[in-house]
Amino acid sequence: MAEIRAEEPASTISKTFLIKPKLKSKPRSLPQTPESKYWSSFKSTKIPNLVSSISSLSFSPSPPHLFAAAYSASVSLFSPLSLSDGDVSPSSTISSFSDVVSSISFRNDGLLLAASDLSGLVQVFDVKTRTPLRRLRSHTRPVRFVKYPVLDKLHLLSGGDDAVVKFWDVAGESVVLDLIGHKDYVRCSDCSPVSPDLFVTGSYDHTVKVWDVRVENSRSVLEVNHGKPVEDVIYLPSGGLIATAGGNSVKIWDLIGGGRMVYSMESHNKTVTSICVGRVRKENDGAESMEDRILSVGLDGYMKVFDFGNMKVTHSMRFPAPLMSVSFSPDCRTRVIGTSNGIIFAGRRKGKENVESGRVGNVLGFESISESERRVLKPTYFRYFHRGQSEKPTEGDYLVMRNKKIKLAEHDKLLKKFRHKDALVSVLSRKNRENVVAVMEELVARKKLLKCVSNLDSDELGLLLTFLSKNATMPRYSSLLMGLTKKVIEMRVEDIRNSDALKGHIRNLKRSIEEELRIQHSLQEIQALGTSRASSVNLFSGLGNLHLPSLQTSLTSAALLTSASLILMFGNKSRMAFVNFF
Amino acid sequence: MMRGGRSLVSSPPAFSNDAKKLLVCTSNTVSVFSTVTGLLITSLEGHTALVTSVIVVPPSNPAAKVLCYCWTASLDGTIRYWDFSLPELMKTIDIRMPIFSMVIPSFLDVPAEENGKHQDLFAYVSIEDAKETQERTKASRRQIRKCNLSKSRLVGRLILGETRKPEVLTVSPSGKFFGIRNKCKLHIWKVLDQGSERAAVRKITLHHTKKITVIAFHPTQRIIAAGDVTGRILTWRGFGNRAFAASNGVADQKLINVQEDKPGVRDNDDADSCSTWHWHSAEVNVLSFSSDGSYLYSGGKEGVLVVWQLDTGKKKFLPRIGSPLLYFIDSPDPTLSSISCADNQIHLLKMPSMGILKTISGIKAPCCYPDMYEGLGNGIAFDQTAGIVAVRTENYCIQFYSLFDDRGVSEVQVCERNHQPGDDVTVIVTSVALSIDGSLMSTSEVKLAEEGIGGLVCLKFWDAGSQNKEFSLSTIVYEPHRDAGISAVKFHPSGNMVVSSSFGGDFKVWKCNHDVIQNDQMRQNFSWTCHAVGSYKKKPMTAAAFSADGSVLAVAAETLITLWNPYKNVLLAVLGETLTPIVNLSFVGKSDNLVAASCGSNPQLSVWNMSKLSLSWSYKLHIEAVASAVDLSSFAALVLLPESSKKTTFKGMDGVILLFNATDPVPTVIWSVRKAKGGALCFVQVSPSSVEEISIDGKAPEVLLAYMNGDHEYVLFDPYCKDAREVSVSQKEGLAAHDHKGQAGQYGYASIYGELPEFDRKRPEAPWVPSFPSDRPWETIFSGSSHNLPPLTKLCSAFLESLLEKRTAAAE
């Protein structure tokens, strides 16, 4: 490749500075960790209007990882692919239930779906046709969970309010084992990821029992006491640890070590309703690896991500409703959370859409047709004129950097041409208040702001007054804007009096200032309660007694503004004091 | 003894014949800079006053291009001839009258054709005739005279013209004409045959209605361009056709007069036509024709270089140079030229494209602000270890200037604003502070309000990266003391603490949290947060200082000095009190003395002993600046002399530098200086690497005292070396330093007391005076925060003691 010759750099002295808003103070907290960045990268989609509480969520183990949501007396299947397109309608719905669906579980090939309802019935559906294939009836009371073992296609596990855990043979619709031992409602279970015979169940009697179907007397092989009614239990991927959720805590137990509690995570404020295993991508020295986390949701509306390797909460996210269920897709791209008021918050990460399907294709022997040989470029092609433009420089090339062009906003250009009023109007119509304040400050520095105000025509004055009525009371800008508001009203009294539209703006302005005054007064009262600064209390109470006359003609509000700006001055202080005090 | 910071733009510079060197008049010397690197090569020293003109002898044939001869003229009344490659003085012509300007037209005109016949070289000079004061009115003492350089004398009594002010002579590139401006008129002389000394030169006058500021001659045609104060550029074509061409026949002239139509030409002026261009909004300072005569360069106060195409009047611009332009000089190399700016910078331009190749950077002049903002310091901060001074400039920058190298190092833009010379000042950088190692900087700025709205005070913290010395902004604090202005910003000796005091009645201690961010490259991230706020009886805080070990913070609350523990924010003691507010506080090195300077109607220099918490001694002196070395027990003070003593004894010197030992009220050394108003002082440590360069009289000093005057010219000298002082007397003529001290210590003491008898008045009889006013001690005993009061037993005894003392005093 030919060497690129350096153009002789001729420096110039000319500098252009843009009008920039004042910097904001940075939060004192640490910057986002890579992990919380990962969890925030799930682009949240809201699936609203499901009738009632989402009792259970489950992902299909096979791609494309459909997920099923149980709510009321129906189960809906959603496709995560359509979610990323913004389509929130379910791809299909099963509604052949007589009572509220309590739990659902996919078989490990994703072809069958088991669902239990509160009538005591467990049904097995074909996911594609949505026809009920088997109906398992034996429970006398509502069934609370149903679970397909991870490594077993033939059996099912269910349990409910009759305190009995049943192990089913699905094909014959018969109960293989009745596991009796819990003394209260059985609420949850999970099957071991490493053995087809082991599973755990959790019950409202505070205990979590480990069962082995190979044990003859149908007794639990191990029992741990969570200390609170157990809401959810999961096996961690190694198979040696389980996590239980009950009360406000999530506890981790070591089964191989004989049921020893490893850690108790107590960062929820209300009952933890559901937990699941999530995975996070970690980059260590360039190598990418996945690490497991526990996702827990609770009635306090928080989702917490717990790193059970380091025993600490690495991320926490708030949702606007009590959360009932959570699930995380096996391809680590979708995370769904169900709330008690029928909303599913589905989060989906961006990624290569067809990573797994491509892999499947290769396994099956289908080779994607390789790209046809690139055609030789001819001057008749459009691409001919773009050739070489995306060429990357090689190691030894000398790069001639072109100076970065400074992007000028419209108000910058106008200010450069000394068209001050036009610049102000242009930035006012852009609705970015920081920029507006920055332009105003620049105009002050040029001693042109009041000139601009006096030159505004009535529409533009309306624009300015709208801006002022919205922002004049903001503590950040009030020192500049209150003064300006006063000046504007003083200078443009005649115009305002002659125009109804402007009078309306003034009315709005008055309202917002009165609102702010009210806030300040209440804050002063609180401060008076909280602190014993006699002098300031006297001052504030004096201001508080100030009777603000209801202004008939809105034009006399300049006087009001004077007192308002005075109060604001103290008020900002008191607001800060208020924050400090609590 | 080093001097520097001189103005590079007092007179137009000149290029050498090969365009490799630029000769710049720098006060008494001519500095020769390389145009390739922009660095100083050598300087021509010999003149004893300001050099006003430098003219390079053009080559008579191509082979002579390498010759480096020049003529210089100076206010000391001499014309000197130099070989500036060596450099060597070849010849001196003393005409004993200050020369304001000199041109030598015959260089440009005559090829050296004749071998046998020796021709005299004539120069035309603009001088002030000082001798004939009695006979003539003052107005006509400035004359244009002819000088025979070959015979080293002025030509007889030939006076070409007289003007009210010293005017700059401009010569045409062809060497046929030269001219001056004189208010609204232009005078142009035609240079006649060289040989005859007495040959009368002819003169014409062109008129205009406005005051003309600058003129330029076209290189080949009879065109003259003139700029006036309103920004107009006038171009006369065919000037002097009558007077210069037709040498005889009055009748002919009249005929022509009647027939010709002369558009734009005023009155009966001798020109064919006059056209006007108007782009500049303020006065035109620069006018120059390109060497082929097809373009005209003009510039002025706006700091924009305009290139006019002479035939069409089309314009091209080099905008935003940032400072008024003063001179535009073409070089023999057509691709190189230079512009001199009023901010003491000379830019070398690459010609057709007008890109800036190099900048010869002098120290920028102090910015003059109208007296509208109180508490404005002189905006000078020193980096003691590196010998770098930071001065604020007009375009919201801080210029870093190396005192040892005498050139600008870098510049930091403090406010991101586009500066336009001649704008109203609305944003002022009020103070600059540098940490001791020079890696951190703090600046404060004020945006003035427009009719009471939109004022803003801003405190900024900067840090320099470890490798490059470019400062980058780390923290901005808006309104650090609400809307009150900042009176002082000082760095803690450790560098991670800053105190800012405000007129609003409080001071804040800022602390640096710096965390190292480990991304692609090591980057230190400094962030400053407020560590403590203190106030004393709501009094305006006017000055602040940290002690050398950083354990004590002294803040002046108007007339009192409060001492604080900066780490715990505890009031330690209150010292009082002076008559007028203190404006400058400084701890004296490692000793336990504190110097306070207050100004106003009752100025005072007072030294306080920290261990005894009492006043040691004080003088009634108007202090401009105080400097103390880090590890010495002495300090230097720059004193403004009162008007009365200035004329009588100090010969125009308006200030003295006093060097004190902190414990001794008798100054050890005294120097008198000029332009002390707005000056600054600093002790500069000499780093071992630069010792060889600085060594004075064979031995290297440890510490140098830097004095910078109000024009930002500075001098560096060893305050403890007697020999150096001898040197300084012989060298410092223009700027400073008559050493009054000589050998005997008594002399200096006697002299200062002889001149300023009022010093004695305040000199205390008893060296240690308790700081409490003795009549009512309870007022100060109980001052300070309540949790910090001494125990009752102590207070009682102090209280009783003071009463006792009073009684005894009364008894006596």
PDB file of N, CA and C in Angstrom, chain A residues 8-18 20-24 26 28 416 418 441-451 479-480 483-484 487 573, chain B residues 319-321 347 350 355-357 395 397 411 413 415-418 424-427 447-451 453-456 473 476 478-479 482 525 529:
ATOM      1  N   GLU A   8       1.279  19.281   5.132  1.00  0.00           N
ATOM      2  CA  GLU A   8       1.964  20.081   6.141  1.00  0.00           C
ATOM      3  C   GLU A   8       0.941  20.729   7.066  1.00  0.00           C
ATOM      4  N   PRO A   9       1.038  20.417   8.319  1.00  0.00           N
ATOM      5  CA  PRO A   9       0.014  20.961   9.212  1.00  0.00           C
ATOM      6  C   PRO A   9       0.241  22.449   9.453  1.00  0.00           C
ATOM      7  N   ALA A  10      -0.691  23.220   9.053  1.00  0.00           N
ATOM      8  CA  ALA A  10      -0.607  24.659   9.292  1.00  0.00           C
ATOM      9  C   ALA A  10      -1.578  25.000  10.403  1.00  0.00           C
ATOM     10  N   SER A  11      -1.017  25.365  11.509  1.00  0.00           N
ATOM     11  CA  SER A  11      -1.900  25.638  12.644  1.00  0.00           C
ATOM     12  C   SER A  11      -2.529  27.008  12.479  1.00  0.00           C
ATOM     13  N   THR A  12      -3.673  27.142  12.998  1.00  0.00           N
ATOM     14  CA  THR A  12      -4.307  28.443  13.017  1.00  0.00           C
ATOM     15  C   THR A  12      -4.605  28.791  14.460  1.00  0.00           C
ATOM     16  N   ILE A  13      -4.812  30.045  14.702  1.00  0.00           N
ATOM     17  CA  ILE A  13      -5.108  30.439  16.068  1.00  0.00           C
ATOM     18  C   ILE A  13      -6.594  30.444  16.292  1.00  0.00           C
ATOM     19  N   SER A  14      -7.339  30.452  15.206  1.00  0.00           N
ATOM     20  CA  SER A  14      -8.764  30.660  15.403  1.00  0.00           C
ATOM     21  C   SER A  14      -9.372  29.480  16.117  1.00  0.00           C
ATOM     22  N   LYS A  15     -10.127  29.777  17.137  1.00  0.00           N
ATOM     23  CA  LYS A  15     -10.806  28.760  17.908  1.00  0.00           C
ATOM     24  C   LYS A  15     -12.275  29.086  17.915  1.00  0.00           C
ATOM     25  N   THR A  16     -13.091  28.086  17.926  1.00  0.00           N
ATOM     26  CA  THR A  16     -14.521  28.312  18.021  1.00  0.00           C
ATOM     27  C   THR A  16     -15.030  27.599  19.256  1.00  0.00           C
ATOM     28  N   PHE A  17     -15.712  28.292  20.068  1.00  0.00           N
ATOM     29  CA  PHE A  17     -16.280  27.673  21.256  1.00  0.00           C
ATOM     30  C   PHE A  17     -17.794  27.648  21.128  1.00  0.00           C
ATOM     31  N   LEU A  18     -18.335  26.508  21.406  1.00  0.00           N
ATOM     32  CA  LEU A  18     -19.781  26.391  21.349  1.00  0.00           C
ATOM     33  C   LEU A  18     -20.393  26.909  22.644  1.00  0.00           C
ATOM     34  N   LYS A  20     -22.183  26.090  25.575  1.00  0.00           N
ATOM     35  CA  LYS A  20     -22.478  24.838  26.268  1.00  0.00           C
ATOM     36  C   LYS A  20     -23.189  25.124  27.575  1.00  0.00           C
ATOM     37  N   PRO A  21     -24.109  24.261  27.937  1.00  0.00           N
ATOM     38  CA  PRO A  21     -24.736  24.450  29.249  1.00  0.00           C
ATOM     39  C   PRO A  21     -23.737  24.187  30.355  1.00  0.00           C
ATOM     40  N   LYS A  22     -24.055  24.692  31.519  1.00  0.00           N
ATOM     41  CA  LYS A  22     -23.203  24.459  32.672  1.00  0.00           C
ATOM     42  C   LYS A  22     -23.136  22.975  32.969  1.00  0.00           C
ATOM     43  N   LEU A  23     -22.038  22.566  33.474  1.00  0.00           N
ATOM     44  CA  LEU A  23     -21.901  21.155  33.807  1.00  0.00           C
ATOM     45  C   LEU A  23     -22.763  20.834  35.013  1.00  0.00           C
ATOM     46  N   LYS A  24     -23.252  19.625  35.011  1.00  0.00           N
ATOM     47  CA  LYS A  24     -23.991  19.175  36.180  1.00  0.00           C
ATOM     48  C   LYS A  24     -23.036  18.433  37.085  1.00  0.00           C
ATOM     49  N   LYS A  26     -21.650  15.518  39.119  1.00  0.00           N
ATOM     50  CA  LYS A  26     -21.768  14.077  38.941  1.00  0.00           C
ATOM     51  C   LYS A  26     -22.230  13.448  40.235  1.00  0.00           C
ATOM     52  N   ARG A  28     -22.175  11.164  43.401  1.00  0.00           N
ATOM     53  CA  ARG A  28     -21.027  10.707  44.166  1.00  0.00           C
ATOM     54  C   ARG A  28     -20.835   9.200  44.035  1.00  0.00           C
ATOM     55  N   LYS A 416     -22.855  33.531  16.224  1.00  0.00           N
ATOM     56  CA  LYS A 416     -21.640  33.925  15.516  1.00  0.00           C
ATOM     57  C   LYS A 416     -21.892  35.098  14.585  1.00  0.00           C
ATOM     58  N   PHE A 418     -24.000  37.376  15.290  1.00  0.00           N
ATOM     59  CA  PHE A 418     -24.485  38.434  16.165  1.00  0.00           C
ATOM     60  C   PHE A 418     -25.983  38.666  16.000  1.00  0.00           C
ATOM     61  N   GLU A 441     -27.172  32.975  29.220  1.00  0.00           N
ATOM     62  CA  GLU A 441     -25.960  33.388  29.918  1.00  0.00           C
ATOM     63  C   GLU A 441     -24.960  34.005  28.951  1.00  0.00           C
ATOM     64  N   GLU A 442     -24.877  33.440  27.760  1.00  0.00           N
ATOM     65  CA  GLU A 442     -23.983  34.015  26.765  1.00  0.00           C
ATOM     66  C   GLU A 442     -24.441  35.423  26.388  1.00  0.00           C
ATOM     67  N   LEU A 443     -25.758  35.580  26.278  1.00  0.00           N
ATOM     68  CA  LEU A 443     -26.268  36.906  25.933  1.00  0.00           C
ATOM     69  C   LEU A 443     -25.977  37.897  27.052  1.00  0.00           C
ATOM     70  N   VAL A 444     -26.060  37.416  28.299  1.00  0.00           N
ATOM     71  CA  VAL A 444     -25.705  38.287  29.413  1.00  0.00           C
ATOM     72  C   VAL A 444     -24.245  38.711  29.285  1.00  0.00           C
ATOM     73  N   ALA A 445     -23.405  37.749  28.924  1.00  0.00           N
ATOM     74  CA  ALA A 445     -21.992  38.066  28.782  1.00  0.00           C
ATOM     75  C   ALA A 445     -21.765  39.065  27.661  1.00  0.00           C
ATOM     76  N   ARG A 446     -22.663  39.065  26.687  1.00  0.00           N
ATOM     77  CA  ARG A 446     -22.531  40.053  25.619  1.00  0.00           C
ATOM     78  C   ARG A 446     -23.340  41.306  25.914  1.00  0.00           C
ATOM     79  N   LYS A 447     -23.975  41.326  27.059  1.00  0.00           N
ATOM     80  CA  LYS A 447     -24.829  42.449  27.466  1.00  0.00           C
ATOM     81  C   LYS A 447     -25.934  42.707  26.444  1.00  0.00           C
ATOM     82  N   LYS A 448     -26.533  41.650  25.971  1.00  0.00           N
ATOM     83  CA  LYS A 448     -27.539  41.807  24.932  1.00  0.00           C
ATOM     84  C   LYS A 448     -28.873  41.183  25.314  1.00  0.00           C
ATOM     85  N   LEU A 449     -28.984  40.588  26.495  1.00  0.00           N
ATOM     86  CA  LEU A 449     -30.186  39.832  26.801  1.00  0.00           C
ATOM     87  C   LEU A 449     -31.409  40.747  26.867  1.00  0.00           C
ATOM     88  N   LEU A 450     -31.269  41.861  27.561  1.00  0.00           N
ATOM     89  CA  LEU A 450     -32.435  42.728  27.718  1.00  0.00           C
ATOM     90  C   LEU A 450     -32.805  43.375  26.391  1.00  0.00           C
ATOM     91  N   LYS A 451     -31.799  43.652  25.592  1.00  0.00           N
ATOM     92  CA  LYS A 451     -32.050  44.175  24.250  1.00  0.00           C
ATOM     93  C   LYS A 451     -32.883  43.168  23.465  1.00  0.00           C
ATOM     94  N   SER A 479     -31.932  31.667  39.970  1.00  0.00           N
ATOM     95  CA  SER A 479     -31.210  32.913  40.205  1.00  0.00           C
ATOM     96  C   SER A 479     -31.182  33.764  38.945  1.00  0.00           C
ATOM     97  N   LEU A 480     -31.049  33.134  37.799  1.00  0.00           N
ATOM     98  CA  LEU A 480     -31.064  33.892  36.543  1.00  0.00           C
ATOM     99  C   LEU A 480     -32.491  34.178  36.109  1.00  0.00           C
ATOM    100  N   GLY A 483     -34.864  36.800  38.014  1.00  0.00           N
ATOM    101  CA  GLY A 483     -34.505  38.175  37.672  1.00  0.00           C
ATOM    102  C   GLY A 483     -34.981  38.525  36.276  1.00  0.00           C
ATOM    103  N   LEU A 484     -34.796  37.588  35.368  1.00  0.00           N
ATOM    104  CA  LEU A 484     -35.188  37.843  33.983  1.00  0.00           C
ATOM    105  C   LEU A 484     -36.706  38.017  33.888  1.00  0.00           C
ATOM    106  N   LYS A 487     -37.725  41.387  34.878  1.00  0.00           N
ATOM    107  CA  LYS A 487     -37.370  42.378  33.860  1.00  0.00           C
ATOM    108  C   LYS A 487     -38.319  42.279  32.678  1.00  0.00           C
ATOM    109  N   LYS A 573     -32.217  27.292  50.133  1.00  0.00           N
ATOM    110  CA  LYS A 573     -31.379  26.908  51.263  1.00  0.00           C
ATOM    111  C   LYS A 573     -32.147  25.950  52.162  1.00  0.00           C
TER     112      LYS A 573
ATOM    113  N   PRO B 319      -9.031  35.248   9.945  1.00  0.00           N
ATOM    114  CA  PRO B 319      -9.773  35.799  11.070  1.00  0.00           C
ATOM    115  C   PRO B 319      -9.261  35.324  12.416  1.00  0.00           C
ATOM    116  N   ARG B 320      -9.764  35.923  13.441  1.00  0.00           N
ATOM    117  CA  ARG B 320      -9.600  35.518  14.838  1.00  0.00           C
ATOM    118  C   ARG B 320      -8.147  35.327  15.230  1.00  0.00           C
ATOM    119  N   ILE B 321      -7.339  36.312  14.972  1.00  0.00           N
ATOM    120  CA  ILE B 321      -5.977  36.255  15.483  1.00  0.00           C
ATOM    121  C   ILE B 321      -5.994  36.576  16.965  1.00  0.00           C
ATOM    122  N   HIS B 347       3.609  36.191  14.781  1.00  0.00           N
ATOM    123  CA  HIS B 347       3.246  34.972  14.070  1.00  0.00           C
ATOM    124  C   HIS B 347       3.942  34.963  12.725  1.00  0.00           C
ATOM    125  N   LYS B 350       2.700  31.294   6.649  1.00  0.00           N
ATOM    126  CA  LYS B 350       3.026  30.670   5.380  1.00  0.00           C
ATOM    127  C   LYS B 350       2.158  31.369   4.356  1.00  0.00           C
ATOM    128  N   GLY B 355      -1.445  30.218   6.685  1.00  0.00           N
ATOM    129  CA  GLY B 355      -1.419  29.378   7.878  1.00  0.00           C
ATOM    130  C   GLY B 355      -0.285  29.826   8.771  1.00  0.00           C
ATOM    131  N   ILE B 356      -0.459  29.595  10.076  1.00  0.00           N
ATOM    132  CA  ILE B 356       0.581  30.058  10.998  1.00  0.00           C
ATOM    133  C   ILE B 356       1.606  28.950  11.187  1.00  0.00           C
ATOM    134  N   LEU B 357       2.852  29.242  10.824  1.00  0.00           N
ATOM    135  CA  LEU B 357       3.898  28.240  10.922  1.00  0.00           C
ATOM    136  C   LEU B 357       4.461  28.182  12.333  1.00  0.00           C
ATOM    137  N   ASN B 395      -7.525  37.319  26.493  1.00  0.00           N
ATOM    138  CA  ASN B 395      -8.491  36.417  25.868  1.00  0.00           C
ATOM    139  C   ASN B 395      -8.830  35.244  26.772  1.00  0.00           C
ATOM    140  N   CYS B 397      -7.214  33.600  28.888  1.00  0.00           N
ATOM    141  CA  CYS B 397      -6.237  32.526  28.953  1.00  0.00           C
ATOM    142  C   CYS B 397      -5.313  32.765  30.129  1.00  0.00           C
ATOM    143  N   GLU B 411      -0.322  27.845  26.893  1.00  0.00           N
ATOM    144  CA  GLU B 411      -1.434  28.709  27.204  1.00  0.00           C
ATOM    145  C   GLU B 411      -2.640  27.835  27.544  1.00  0.00           C
ATOM    146  N   GLN B 413      -6.743  27.888  28.102  1.00  0.00           N
ATOM    147  CA  GLN B 413      -7.980  28.652  27.953  1.00  0.00           C
ATOM    148  C   GLN B 413      -8.827  28.429  29.197  1.00  0.00           C
ATOM    149  N   CYS B 415     -11.738  30.345  30.220  1.00  0.00           N
ATOM    150  CA  CYS B 415     -13.156  30.394  29.898  1.00  0.00           C
ATOM    151  C   CYS B 415     -13.281  30.052  28.419  1.00  0.00           C
ATOM    152  N   GLU B 416     -14.199  29.193  28.127  1.00  0.00           N
ATOM    153  CA  GLU B 416     -14.379  28.836  26.725  1.00  0.00           C
ATOM    154  C   GLU B 416     -15.244  29.898  26.065  1.00  0.00           C
ATOM    155  N   ARG B 417     -14.585  30.968  25.707  1.00  0.00           N
ATOM    156  CA  ARG B 417     -15.315  32.043  25.054  1.00  0.00           C
ATOM    157  C   ARG B 417     -14.497  32.531  23.870  1.00  0.00           C
ATOM    158  N   ASN B 418     -15.190  33.002  22.872  1.00  0.00           N
ATOM    159  CA  ASN B 418     -14.493  33.596  21.747  1.00  0.00           C
ATOM    160  C   ASN B 418     -14.163  35.028  22.107  1.00  0.00           C
ATOM    161  N   ASP B 424     -16.513  44.654  25.075  1.00  0.00           N
ATOM    162  CA  ASP B 424     -16.690  45.003  26.481  1.00  0.00           C
ATOM    163  C   ASP B 424     -16.223  43.822  27.322  1.00  0.00           C
ATOM    164  N   VAL B 425     -15.573  44.135  28.419  1.00  0.00           N
ATOM    165  CA  VAL B 425     -15.141  43.053  29.292  1.00  0.00           C
ATOM    166  C   VAL B 425     -16.321  42.643  30.152  1.00  0.00           C
ATOM    167  N   THR B 426     -16.761  41.410  30.013  1.00  0.00           N
ATOM    168  CA  THR B 426     -17.844  40.930  30.859  1.00  0.00           C
ATOM    169  C   THR B 426     -17.438  39.707  31.658  1.00  0.00           C
ATOM    170  N   VAL B 427     -16.374  39.073  31.258  1.00  0.00           N
ATOM    171  CA  VAL B 427     -15.886  37.915  32.009  1.00  0.00           C
ATOM    172  C   VAL B 427     -14.441  38.213  32.398  1.00  0.00           C
ATOM    173  N   LYS B 447     -18.323  36.429  35.986  1.00  0.00           N
ATOM    174  CA  LYS B 447     -19.090  36.936  34.871  1.00  0.00           C
ATOM    175  C   LYS B 447     -19.938  38.072  35.398  1.00  0.00           C
ATOM    176  N   LEU B 448     -19.782  39.217  34.814  1.00  0.00           N
ATOM    177  CA  LEU B 448     -20.482  40.383  35.335  1.00  0.00           C
ATOM    178  C   LEU B 448     -21.947  40.321  34.913  1.00  0.00           C
ATOM    179  N   ALA B 449     -22.788  40.779  35.807  1.00  0.00           N
ATOM    180  CA  ALA B 449     -24.215  40.706  35.539  1.00  0.00           C
ATOM    181  C   ALA B 449     -24.637  41.822  34.606  1.00  0.00           C
ATOM    182  N   GLU B 450     -25.692  41.562  33.858  1.00  0.00           N
ATOM    183  CA  GLU B 450     -26.266  42.600  33.012  1.00  0.00           C
ATOM    184  C   GLU B 450     -27.475  43.141  33.746  1.00  0.00           C
ATOM    185  N   GLU B 451     -27.366  44.335  34.233  1.00  0.00           N
ATOM    186  CA  GLU B 451     -28.426  44.977  35.000  1.00  0.00           C
ATOM    187  C   GLU B 451     -28.945  44.054  36.093  1.00  0.00           C
ATOM    188  N   ILE B 453     -28.816  40.796  36.474  1.00  0.00           N
ATOM    189  CA  ILE B 453     -29.162  39.394  36.294  1.00  0.00           C
ATOM    190  C   ILE B 453     -28.013  38.677  35.587  1.00  0.00           C
ATOM    191  N   GLY B 454     -27.840  37.449  35.968  1.00  0.00           N
ATOM    192  CA  GLY B 454     -26.940  36.571  35.239  1.00  0.00           C
ATOM    193  C   GLY B 454     -25.492  36.635  35.642  1.00  0.00           C
ATOM    194  N   GLY B 455     -25.181  37.264  36.776  1.00  0.00           N
ATOM    195  CA  GLY B 455     -23.789  37.243  37.225  1.00  0.00           C
ATOM    196  C   GLY B 455     -23.413  35.859  37.730  1.00  0.00           C
ATOM    197  N   LEU B 456     -22.155  35.528  37.605  1.00  0.00           N
ATOM    198  CA  LEU B 456     -21.743  34.175  38.008  1.00  0.00           C
ATOM    199  C   LEU B 456     -20.280  34.209  38.423  1.00  0.00           C
ATOM    200  N   LEU B 473      -8.966  20.684  32.676  1.00  0.00           N
ATOM    201  CA  LEU B 473      -9.923  21.049  33.706  1.00  0.00           C
ATOM    202  C   LEU B 473     -10.358  19.813  34.473  1.00  0.00           C
ATOM    203  N   ILE B 476     -15.194  22.094  38.145  1.00  0.00           N
ATOM    204  CA  ILE B 476     -15.744  23.447  38.125  1.00  0.00           C
ATOM    205  C   ILE B 476     -16.673  23.579  39.314  1.00  0.00           C
ATOM    206  N   TYR B 478     -19.504  26.147  40.495  1.00  0.00           N
ATOM    207  CA  TYR B 478     -20.266  27.362  40.212  1.00  0.00           C
ATOM    208  C   TYR B 478     -20.660  27.996  41.530  1.00  0.00           C
ATOM    209  N   GLU B 479     -20.526  29.278  41.603  1.00  0.00           N
ATOM    210  CA  GLU B 479     -20.915  30.042  42.779  1.00  0.00           C
ATOM    211  C   GLU B 479     -20.389  29.404  44.054  1.00  0.00           C
ATOM    212  N   ARG B 482     -21.735  31.424  47.076  1.00  0.00           N
ATOM    213  CA  ARG B 482     -22.965  32.064  46.589  1.00  0.00           C
ATOM    214  C   ARG B 482     -22.576  33.075  45.533  1.00  0.00           C
ATOM    215  N   ASN B 525      -7.510  10.891  37.977  1.00  0.00           N
ATOM    216  CA  ASN B 525      -8.732  11.650  37.952  1.00  0.00           C
ATOM    217  C   ASN B 525      -8.824  12.454  39.240  1.00  0.00           C
ATOM    218  N   THR B 529     -13.642  18.477  46.244  1.00  0.00           N
ATOM    219  CA  THR B 529     -14.887  18.664  46.958  1.00  0.00           C
ATOM    220  C   THR B 529     -14.630  19.590  48.144  1.00  0.00           C
TER     221      THR B 529
END
